[in-house]
mmCIF file of C-alpha atoms in Angstrom:
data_model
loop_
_atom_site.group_PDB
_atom_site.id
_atom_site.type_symbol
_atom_site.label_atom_id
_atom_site.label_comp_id
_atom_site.label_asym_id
_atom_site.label_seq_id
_atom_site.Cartn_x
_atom_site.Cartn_y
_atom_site.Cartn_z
ATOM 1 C CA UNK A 1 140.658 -44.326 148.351
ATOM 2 C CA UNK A 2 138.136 -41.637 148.644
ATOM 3 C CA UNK A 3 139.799 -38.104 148.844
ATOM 4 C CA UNK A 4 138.958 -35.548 151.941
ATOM 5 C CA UNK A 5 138.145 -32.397 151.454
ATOM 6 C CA UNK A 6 140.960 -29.756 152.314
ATOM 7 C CA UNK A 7 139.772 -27.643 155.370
ATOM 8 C CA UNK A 8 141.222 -24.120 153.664
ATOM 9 C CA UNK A 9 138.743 -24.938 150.988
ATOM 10 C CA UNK A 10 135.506 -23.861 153.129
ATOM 11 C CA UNK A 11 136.440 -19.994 152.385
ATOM 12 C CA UNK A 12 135.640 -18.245 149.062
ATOM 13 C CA UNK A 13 137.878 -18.267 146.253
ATOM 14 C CA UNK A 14 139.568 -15.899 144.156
ATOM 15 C CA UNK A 15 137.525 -16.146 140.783
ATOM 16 C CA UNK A 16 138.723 -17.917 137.656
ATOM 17 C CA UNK A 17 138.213 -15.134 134.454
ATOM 18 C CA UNK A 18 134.956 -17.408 133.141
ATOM 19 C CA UNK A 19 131.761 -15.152 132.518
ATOM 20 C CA UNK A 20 130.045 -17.800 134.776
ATOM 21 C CA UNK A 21 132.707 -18.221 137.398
ATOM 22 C CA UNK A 22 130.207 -19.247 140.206
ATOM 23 C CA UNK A 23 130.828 -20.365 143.694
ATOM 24 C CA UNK A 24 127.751 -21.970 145.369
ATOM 25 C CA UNK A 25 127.490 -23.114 149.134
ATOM 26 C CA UNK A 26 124.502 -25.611 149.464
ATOM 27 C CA UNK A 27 122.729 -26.942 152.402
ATOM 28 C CA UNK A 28 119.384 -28.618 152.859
ATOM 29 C CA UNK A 29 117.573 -30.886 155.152
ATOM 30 C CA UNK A 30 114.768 -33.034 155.967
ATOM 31 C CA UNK A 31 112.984 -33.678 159.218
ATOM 32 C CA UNK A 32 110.617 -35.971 160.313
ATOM 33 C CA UNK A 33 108.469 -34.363 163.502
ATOM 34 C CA UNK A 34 106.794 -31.949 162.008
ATOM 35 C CA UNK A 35 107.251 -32.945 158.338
ATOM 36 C CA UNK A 36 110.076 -30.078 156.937
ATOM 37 C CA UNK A 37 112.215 -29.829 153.972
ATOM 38 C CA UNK A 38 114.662 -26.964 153.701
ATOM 39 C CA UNK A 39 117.409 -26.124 151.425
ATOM 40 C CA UNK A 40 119.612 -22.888 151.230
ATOM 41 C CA UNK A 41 122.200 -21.649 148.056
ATOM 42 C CA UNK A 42 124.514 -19.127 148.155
ATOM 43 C CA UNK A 43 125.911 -19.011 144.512
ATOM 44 C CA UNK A 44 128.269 -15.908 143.854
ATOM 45 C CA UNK A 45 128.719 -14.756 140.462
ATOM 46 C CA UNK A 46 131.587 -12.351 140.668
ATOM 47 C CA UNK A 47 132.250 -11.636 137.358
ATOM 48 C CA UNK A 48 128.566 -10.931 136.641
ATOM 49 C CA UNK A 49 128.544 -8.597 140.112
ATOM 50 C CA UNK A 50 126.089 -10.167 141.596
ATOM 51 C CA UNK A 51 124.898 -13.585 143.816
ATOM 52 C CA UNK A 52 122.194 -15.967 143.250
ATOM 53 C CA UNK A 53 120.217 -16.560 146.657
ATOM 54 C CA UNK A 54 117.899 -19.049 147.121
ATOM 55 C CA UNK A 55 115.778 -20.676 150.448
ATOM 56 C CA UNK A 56 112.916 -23.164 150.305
ATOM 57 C CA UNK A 57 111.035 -24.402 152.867
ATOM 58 C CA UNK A 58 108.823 -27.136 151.874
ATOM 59 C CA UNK A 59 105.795 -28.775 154.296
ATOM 60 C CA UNK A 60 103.933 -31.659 152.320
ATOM 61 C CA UNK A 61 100.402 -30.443 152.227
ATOM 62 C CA UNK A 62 101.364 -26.970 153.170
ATOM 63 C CA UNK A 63 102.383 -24.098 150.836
ATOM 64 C CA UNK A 64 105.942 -23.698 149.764
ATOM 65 C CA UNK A 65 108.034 -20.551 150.833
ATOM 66 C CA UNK A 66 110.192 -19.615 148.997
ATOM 67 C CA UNK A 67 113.114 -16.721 148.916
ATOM 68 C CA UNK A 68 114.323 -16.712 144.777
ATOM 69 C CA UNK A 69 116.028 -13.497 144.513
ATOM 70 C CA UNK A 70 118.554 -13.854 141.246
ATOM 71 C CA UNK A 71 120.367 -10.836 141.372
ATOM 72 C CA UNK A 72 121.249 -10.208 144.631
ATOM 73 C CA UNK A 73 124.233 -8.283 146.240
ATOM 74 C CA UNK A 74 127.419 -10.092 146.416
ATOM 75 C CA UNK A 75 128.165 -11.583 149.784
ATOM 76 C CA UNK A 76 130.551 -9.245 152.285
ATOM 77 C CA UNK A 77 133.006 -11.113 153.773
ATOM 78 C CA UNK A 78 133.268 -10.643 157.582
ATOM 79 C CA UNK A 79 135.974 -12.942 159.465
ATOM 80 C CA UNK A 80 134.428 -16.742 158.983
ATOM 81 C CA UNK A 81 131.506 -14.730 158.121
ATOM 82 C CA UNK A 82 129.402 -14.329 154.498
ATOM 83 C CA UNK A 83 126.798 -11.503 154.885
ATOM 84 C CA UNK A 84 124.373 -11.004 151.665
ATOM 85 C CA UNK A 85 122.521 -7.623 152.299
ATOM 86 C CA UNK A 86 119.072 -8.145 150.198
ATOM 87 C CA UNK A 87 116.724 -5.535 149.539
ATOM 88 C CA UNK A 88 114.563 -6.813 152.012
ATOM 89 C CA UNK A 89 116.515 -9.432 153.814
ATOM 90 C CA UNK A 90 119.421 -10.021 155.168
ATOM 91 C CA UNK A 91 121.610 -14.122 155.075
ATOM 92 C CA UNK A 92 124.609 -14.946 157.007
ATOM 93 C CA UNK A 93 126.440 -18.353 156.551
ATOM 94 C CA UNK A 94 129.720 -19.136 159.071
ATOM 95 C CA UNK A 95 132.052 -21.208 159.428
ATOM 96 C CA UNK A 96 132.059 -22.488 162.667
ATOM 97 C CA UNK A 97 134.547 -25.608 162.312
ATOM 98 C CA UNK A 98 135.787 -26.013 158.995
ATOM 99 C CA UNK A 99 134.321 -29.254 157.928
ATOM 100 C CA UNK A 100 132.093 -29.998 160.864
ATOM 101 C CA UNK A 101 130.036 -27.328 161.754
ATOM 102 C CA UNK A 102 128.402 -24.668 159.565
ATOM 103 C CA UNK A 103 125.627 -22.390 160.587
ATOM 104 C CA UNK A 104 123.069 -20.656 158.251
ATOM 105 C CA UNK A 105 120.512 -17.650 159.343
ATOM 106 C CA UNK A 106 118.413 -15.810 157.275
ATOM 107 C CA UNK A 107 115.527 -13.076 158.666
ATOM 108 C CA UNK A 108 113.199 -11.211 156.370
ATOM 109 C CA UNK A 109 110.899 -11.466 153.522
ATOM 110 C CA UNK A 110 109.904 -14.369 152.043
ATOM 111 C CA UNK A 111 106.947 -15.572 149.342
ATOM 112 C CA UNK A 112 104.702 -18.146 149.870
ATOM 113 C CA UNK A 113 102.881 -20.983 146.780
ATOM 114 C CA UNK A 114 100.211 -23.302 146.705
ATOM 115 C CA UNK A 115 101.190 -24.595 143.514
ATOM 116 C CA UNK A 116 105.208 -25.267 142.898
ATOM 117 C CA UNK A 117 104.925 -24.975 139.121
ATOM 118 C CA UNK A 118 103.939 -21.249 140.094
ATOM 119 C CA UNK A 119 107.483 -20.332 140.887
ATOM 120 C CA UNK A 120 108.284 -21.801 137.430
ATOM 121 C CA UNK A 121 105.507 -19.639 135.781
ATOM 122 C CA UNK A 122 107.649 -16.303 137.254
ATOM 123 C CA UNK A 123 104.576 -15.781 139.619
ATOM 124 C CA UNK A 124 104.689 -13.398 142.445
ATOM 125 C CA UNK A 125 103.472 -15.363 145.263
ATOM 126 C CA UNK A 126 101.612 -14.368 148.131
ATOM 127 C CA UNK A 127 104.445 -12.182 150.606
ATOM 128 C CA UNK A 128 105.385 -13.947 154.056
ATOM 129 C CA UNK A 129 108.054 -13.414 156.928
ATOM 130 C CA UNK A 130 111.053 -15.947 156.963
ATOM 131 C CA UNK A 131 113.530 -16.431 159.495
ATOM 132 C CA UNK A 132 115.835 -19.484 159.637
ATOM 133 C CA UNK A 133 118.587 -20.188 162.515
ATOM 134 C CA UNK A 134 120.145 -24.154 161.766
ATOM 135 C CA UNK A 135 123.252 -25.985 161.787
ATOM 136 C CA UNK A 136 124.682 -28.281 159.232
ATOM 137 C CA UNK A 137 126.926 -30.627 161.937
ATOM 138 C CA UNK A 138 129.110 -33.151 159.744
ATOM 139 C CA UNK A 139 128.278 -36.619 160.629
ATOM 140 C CA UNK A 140 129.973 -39.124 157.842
ATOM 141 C CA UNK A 141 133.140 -38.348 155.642
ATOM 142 C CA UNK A 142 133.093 -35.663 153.593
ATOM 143 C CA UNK A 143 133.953 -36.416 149.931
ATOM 144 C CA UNK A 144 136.151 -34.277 147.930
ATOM 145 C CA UNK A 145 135.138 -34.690 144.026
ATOM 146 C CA UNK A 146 138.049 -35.798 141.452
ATOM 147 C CA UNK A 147 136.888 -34.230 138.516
ATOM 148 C CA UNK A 148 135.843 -30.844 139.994
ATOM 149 C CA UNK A 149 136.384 -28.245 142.390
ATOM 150 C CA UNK A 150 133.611 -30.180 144.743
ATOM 151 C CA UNK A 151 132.851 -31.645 147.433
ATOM 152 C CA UNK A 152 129.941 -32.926 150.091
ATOM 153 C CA UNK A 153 129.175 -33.066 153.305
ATOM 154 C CA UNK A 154 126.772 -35.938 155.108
ATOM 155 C CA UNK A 155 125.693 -33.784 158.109
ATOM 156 C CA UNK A 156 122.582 -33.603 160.658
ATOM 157 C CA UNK A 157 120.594 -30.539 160.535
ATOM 158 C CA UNK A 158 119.284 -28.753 163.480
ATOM 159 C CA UNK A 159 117.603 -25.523 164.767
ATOM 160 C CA UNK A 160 114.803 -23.551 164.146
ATOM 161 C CA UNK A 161 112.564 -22.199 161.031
ATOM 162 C CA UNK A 162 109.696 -19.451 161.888
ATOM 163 C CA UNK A 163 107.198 -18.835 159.184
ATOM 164 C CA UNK A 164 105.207 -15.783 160.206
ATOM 165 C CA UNK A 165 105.728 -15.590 163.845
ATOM 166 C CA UNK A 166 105.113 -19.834 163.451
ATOM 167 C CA UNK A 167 108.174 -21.517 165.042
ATOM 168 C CA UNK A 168 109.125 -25.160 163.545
ATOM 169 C CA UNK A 169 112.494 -27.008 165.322
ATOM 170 C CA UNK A 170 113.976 -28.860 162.814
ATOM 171 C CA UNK A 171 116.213 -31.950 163.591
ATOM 172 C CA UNK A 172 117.070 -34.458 160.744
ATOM 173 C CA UNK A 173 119.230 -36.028 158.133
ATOM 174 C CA UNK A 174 120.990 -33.180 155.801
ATOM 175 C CA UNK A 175 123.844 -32.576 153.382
ATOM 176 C CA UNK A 176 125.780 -29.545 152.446
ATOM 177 C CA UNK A 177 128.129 -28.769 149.302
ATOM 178 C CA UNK A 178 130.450 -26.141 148.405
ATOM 179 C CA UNK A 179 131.871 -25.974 144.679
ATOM 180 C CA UNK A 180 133.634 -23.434 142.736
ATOM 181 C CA UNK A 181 134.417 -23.047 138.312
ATOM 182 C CA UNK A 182 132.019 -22.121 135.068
ATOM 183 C CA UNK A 183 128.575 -23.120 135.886
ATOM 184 C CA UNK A 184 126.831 -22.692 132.827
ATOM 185 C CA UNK A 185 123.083 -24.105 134.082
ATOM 186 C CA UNK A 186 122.045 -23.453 130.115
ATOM 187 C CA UNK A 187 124.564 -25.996 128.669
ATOM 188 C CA UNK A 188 123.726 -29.440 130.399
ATOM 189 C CA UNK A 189 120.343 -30.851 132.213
ATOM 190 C CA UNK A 190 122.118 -32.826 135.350
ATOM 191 C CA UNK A 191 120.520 -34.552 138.298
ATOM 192 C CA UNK A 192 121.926 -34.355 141.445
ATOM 193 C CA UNK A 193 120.450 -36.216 144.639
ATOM 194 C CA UNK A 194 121.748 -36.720 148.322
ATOM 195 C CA UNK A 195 119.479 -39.018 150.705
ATOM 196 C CA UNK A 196 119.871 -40.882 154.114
ATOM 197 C CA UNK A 197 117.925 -44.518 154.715
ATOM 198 C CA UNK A 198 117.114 -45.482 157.830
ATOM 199 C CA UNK A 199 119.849 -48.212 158.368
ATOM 200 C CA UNK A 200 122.181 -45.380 158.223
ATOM 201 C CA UNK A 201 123.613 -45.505 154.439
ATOM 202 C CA UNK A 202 124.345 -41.856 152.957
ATOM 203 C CA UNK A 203 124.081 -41.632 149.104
ATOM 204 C CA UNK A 204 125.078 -39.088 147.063
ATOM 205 C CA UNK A 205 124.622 -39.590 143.199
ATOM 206 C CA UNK A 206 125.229 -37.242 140.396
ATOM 207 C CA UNK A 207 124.604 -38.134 136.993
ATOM 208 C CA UNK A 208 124.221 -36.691 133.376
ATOM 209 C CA UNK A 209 122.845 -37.337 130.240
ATOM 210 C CA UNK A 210 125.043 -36.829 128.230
ATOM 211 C CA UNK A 211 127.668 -39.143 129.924
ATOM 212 C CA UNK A 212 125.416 -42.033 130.397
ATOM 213 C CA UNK A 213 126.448 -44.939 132.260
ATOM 214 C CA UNK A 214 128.384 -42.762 134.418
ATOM 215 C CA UNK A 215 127.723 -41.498 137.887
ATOM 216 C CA UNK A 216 129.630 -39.658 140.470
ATOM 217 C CA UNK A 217 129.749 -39.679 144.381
ATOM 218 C CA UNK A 218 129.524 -42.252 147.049
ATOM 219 C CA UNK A 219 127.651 -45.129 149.430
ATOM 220 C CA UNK A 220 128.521 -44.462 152.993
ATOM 221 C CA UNK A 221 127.664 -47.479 155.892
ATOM 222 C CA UNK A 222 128.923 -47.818 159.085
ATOM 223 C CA UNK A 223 131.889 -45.367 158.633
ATOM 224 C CA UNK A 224 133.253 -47.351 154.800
ATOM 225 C CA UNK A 225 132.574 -45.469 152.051
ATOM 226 C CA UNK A 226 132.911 -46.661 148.825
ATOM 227 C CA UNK A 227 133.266 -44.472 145.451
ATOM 228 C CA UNK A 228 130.477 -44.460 142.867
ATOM 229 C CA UNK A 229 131.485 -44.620 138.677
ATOM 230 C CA UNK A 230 128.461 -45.819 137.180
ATOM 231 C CA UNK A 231 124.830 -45.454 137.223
ATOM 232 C CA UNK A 232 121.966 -44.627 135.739
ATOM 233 C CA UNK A 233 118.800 -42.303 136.007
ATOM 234 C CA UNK A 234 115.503 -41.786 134.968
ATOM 235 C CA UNK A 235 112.677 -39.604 135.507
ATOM 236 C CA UNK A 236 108.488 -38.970 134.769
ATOM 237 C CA UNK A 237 107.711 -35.635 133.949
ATOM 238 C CA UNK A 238 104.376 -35.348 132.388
ATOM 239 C CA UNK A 239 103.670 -32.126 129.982
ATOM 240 C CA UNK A 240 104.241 -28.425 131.642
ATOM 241 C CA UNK A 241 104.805 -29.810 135.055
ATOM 242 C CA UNK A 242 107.622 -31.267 137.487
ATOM 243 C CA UNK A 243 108.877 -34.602 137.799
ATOM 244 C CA UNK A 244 106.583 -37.086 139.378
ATOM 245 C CA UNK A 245 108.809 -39.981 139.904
ATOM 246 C CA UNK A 246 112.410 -41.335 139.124
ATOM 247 C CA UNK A 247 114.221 -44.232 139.599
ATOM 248 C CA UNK A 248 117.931 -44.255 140.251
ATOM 249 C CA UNK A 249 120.483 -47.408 139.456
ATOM 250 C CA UNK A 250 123.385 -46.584 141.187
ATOM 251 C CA UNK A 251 126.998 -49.501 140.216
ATOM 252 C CA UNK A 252 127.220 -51.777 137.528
ATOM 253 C CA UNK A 253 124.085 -52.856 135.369
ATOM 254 C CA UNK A 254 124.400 -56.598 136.618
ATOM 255 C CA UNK A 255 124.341 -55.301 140.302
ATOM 256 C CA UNK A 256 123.034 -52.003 140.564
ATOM 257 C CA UNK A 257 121.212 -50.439 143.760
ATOM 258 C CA UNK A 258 117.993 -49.684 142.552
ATOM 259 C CA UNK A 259 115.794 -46.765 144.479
ATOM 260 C CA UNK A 260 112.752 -45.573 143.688
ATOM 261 C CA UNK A 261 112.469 -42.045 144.229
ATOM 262 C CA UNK A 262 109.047 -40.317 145.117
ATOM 263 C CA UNK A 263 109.154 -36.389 145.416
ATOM 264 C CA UNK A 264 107.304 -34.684 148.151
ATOM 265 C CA UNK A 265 107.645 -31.654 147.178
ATOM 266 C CA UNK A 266 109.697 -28.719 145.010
ATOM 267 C CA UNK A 267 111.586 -25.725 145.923
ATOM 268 C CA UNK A 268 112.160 -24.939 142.176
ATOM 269 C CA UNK A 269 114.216 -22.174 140.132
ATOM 270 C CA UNK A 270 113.171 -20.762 136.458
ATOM 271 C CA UNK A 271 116.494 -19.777 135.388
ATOM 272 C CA UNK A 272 117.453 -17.126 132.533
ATOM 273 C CA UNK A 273 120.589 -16.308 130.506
ATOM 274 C CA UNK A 274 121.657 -13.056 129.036
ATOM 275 C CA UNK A 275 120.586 -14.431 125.604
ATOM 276 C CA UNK A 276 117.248 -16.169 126.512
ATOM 277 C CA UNK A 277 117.747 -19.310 127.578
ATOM 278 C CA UNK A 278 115.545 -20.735 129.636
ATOM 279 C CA UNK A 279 116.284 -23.850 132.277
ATOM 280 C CA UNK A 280 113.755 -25.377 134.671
ATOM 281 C CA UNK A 281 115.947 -26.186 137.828
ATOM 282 C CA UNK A 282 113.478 -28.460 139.910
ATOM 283 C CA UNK A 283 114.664 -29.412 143.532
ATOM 284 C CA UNK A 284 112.322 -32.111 145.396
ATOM 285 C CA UNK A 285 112.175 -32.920 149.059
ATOM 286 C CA UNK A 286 111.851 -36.827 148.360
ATOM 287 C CA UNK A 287 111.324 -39.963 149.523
ATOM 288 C CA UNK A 288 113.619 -42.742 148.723
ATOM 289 C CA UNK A 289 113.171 -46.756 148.329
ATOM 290 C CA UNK A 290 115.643 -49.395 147.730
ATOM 291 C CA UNK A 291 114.858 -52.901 145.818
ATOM 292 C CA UNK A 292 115.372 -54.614 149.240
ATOM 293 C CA UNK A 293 113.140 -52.996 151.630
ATOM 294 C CA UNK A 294 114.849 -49.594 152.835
ATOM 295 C CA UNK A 295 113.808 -46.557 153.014
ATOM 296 C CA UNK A 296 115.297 -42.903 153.922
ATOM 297 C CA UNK A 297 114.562 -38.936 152.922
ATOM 298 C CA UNK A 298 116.789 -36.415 151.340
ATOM 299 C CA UNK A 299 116.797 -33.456 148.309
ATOM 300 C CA UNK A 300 117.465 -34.720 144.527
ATOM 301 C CA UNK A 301 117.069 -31.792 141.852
ATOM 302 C CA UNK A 302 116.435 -32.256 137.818
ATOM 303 C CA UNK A 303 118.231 -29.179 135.932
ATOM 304 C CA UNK A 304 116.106 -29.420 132.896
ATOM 305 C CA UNK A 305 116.867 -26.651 129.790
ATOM 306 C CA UNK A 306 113.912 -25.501 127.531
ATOM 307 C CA UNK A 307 115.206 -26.322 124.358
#
């Protein structure tokens, strides 16, 4: 029986004593009318004194905005409240209702790419103002992980995201995560994906190479949810660029759920270590297709080291 998340677990942590003790609050979204994919990170990284702070708004078509700022102020904890005080912006994630209701607002500045790969090419970007107000409202069971200190949240996303003085309402399908432990992003490639199809099924999927055959996380329909162990992935990435396609195979070889997976577009992270390495962390607004006809939206991401 899938485990539920423990409400006290929505507040911070006291760190463990690992170099890259990191605890990271995700939430991202898709909507339909107009086209918008956004995701937010928190990821604190006490022991290194600092946070990792990420937003990315992606519009097919449009250029990508983008706020990457990888050694930002740790968060200041205020009530329900975490505050991160940015050179030039300033985040606030709450707690509303532990496990049903989290709200995310960011105002300041922000950069803006025609070309995704650009972010992974360290370029500067052309500057823009970004101001997000939305709500991650639960609306499936959360999942508490087994192995780790995990878990995720189906939710609906709504509220607003303005893009130099250009207001866009979002409204959609969403998900939001909250883990804490090591995170070493230079010692494993991973990919991670959580998607809603139109009949109402959730998915969440986690799998890595180097555990094949096994996957982690859940199919959720009409309020049963049932545990995934095994699964597969693949992905197209053609030379010095991001992945162009993937297909997922989510339960047992012999009767796997196989989706197609068609990114829209990338909200992507180029990722240093103290001693030089290099990981490619590429996050796609995507579209998703079963074998048997459905369809649905979500975020998958690729962490993919430069060996």
């Amino acid at each position: 029986m899938p485990t539920l998340p423990d409400p006290r677990d929505e507040s911070p942590h006291a760190p463990g004593d690992e170099p890259f003790w990191n605890e990271s609050w995700y939430f991202d979204g898709v909507s339909a009318d107009p086209e918008i994919g956004v995701y937010v990170r928190l990821g604190n990284v006490p022991n290194q004194g600092s946070c990792l702070y990420t937003v990315a708004v992606v519009r097919p078509g449009k250029p990508t905005v983008m706020v990457t700022d990888y050694a930002g102020p740790p968060p200041v904890l205020q009530d329900r409240r975490q505050i991160v005080h940015g050179t030039d912006y300033e985040a606030v994630q709450e707690c509303v209702t532990a496990l049903s209701d989290f709200r995310v607002q960011f105002t300041g500045a922000a950069r803006q790419y025609t070309e995704d790969m650009a972010v992974l090419r360290a370029e500067a970007g052309t500057p823009v103002t970004l101001k997000l107000d939305l709500r991650w409202i639960t609306d499936a069971q959360p999942y508490a992980w087994q192995a780790l200190t995990r878990y995720e949240i189906p939710c609906r996303v709504e509220g607003t995201v303005v893009i130099d003085g250009d207001e866009i309402t979002v409204a959609g399908p969403g998900q939001r995560d909250h883990s804490w432990g090591a995170r070493d992003w230079w010692a494993h490639d991973w990919m991670w994906s959580a998607f809603h199809l139109t009949d109402g099924t959730r998915v969440h999927a986690v799998m890595l190479p180097d555990m094949p055959g096994v996957a982690i996380g859940y199919l959720q329909t009409g309020g049963e949810i049932t545990e995934l162990t095994t699964g597969s992935s693949t992905y197209d990435k053609p030379a010095d660029t991001l992945v162009s396609a993937a297909v997922l195979r989510l339960g047992e070889p012999d009767d796997a759920l196989v989706i197609e997976v068609s990114p829209r577009g990338f909200g992507p992270l180029r990722l240093e270590a103290p001693d030089g390495r290099v990981t490619h962390f590429q996050r796609a607004m995507a579209d998703f297709r079963t074998a048997d006809g459905r369809s649905g939206v979500g975020w998958i991401e690729w962490n993919i080291n430069q060996r």
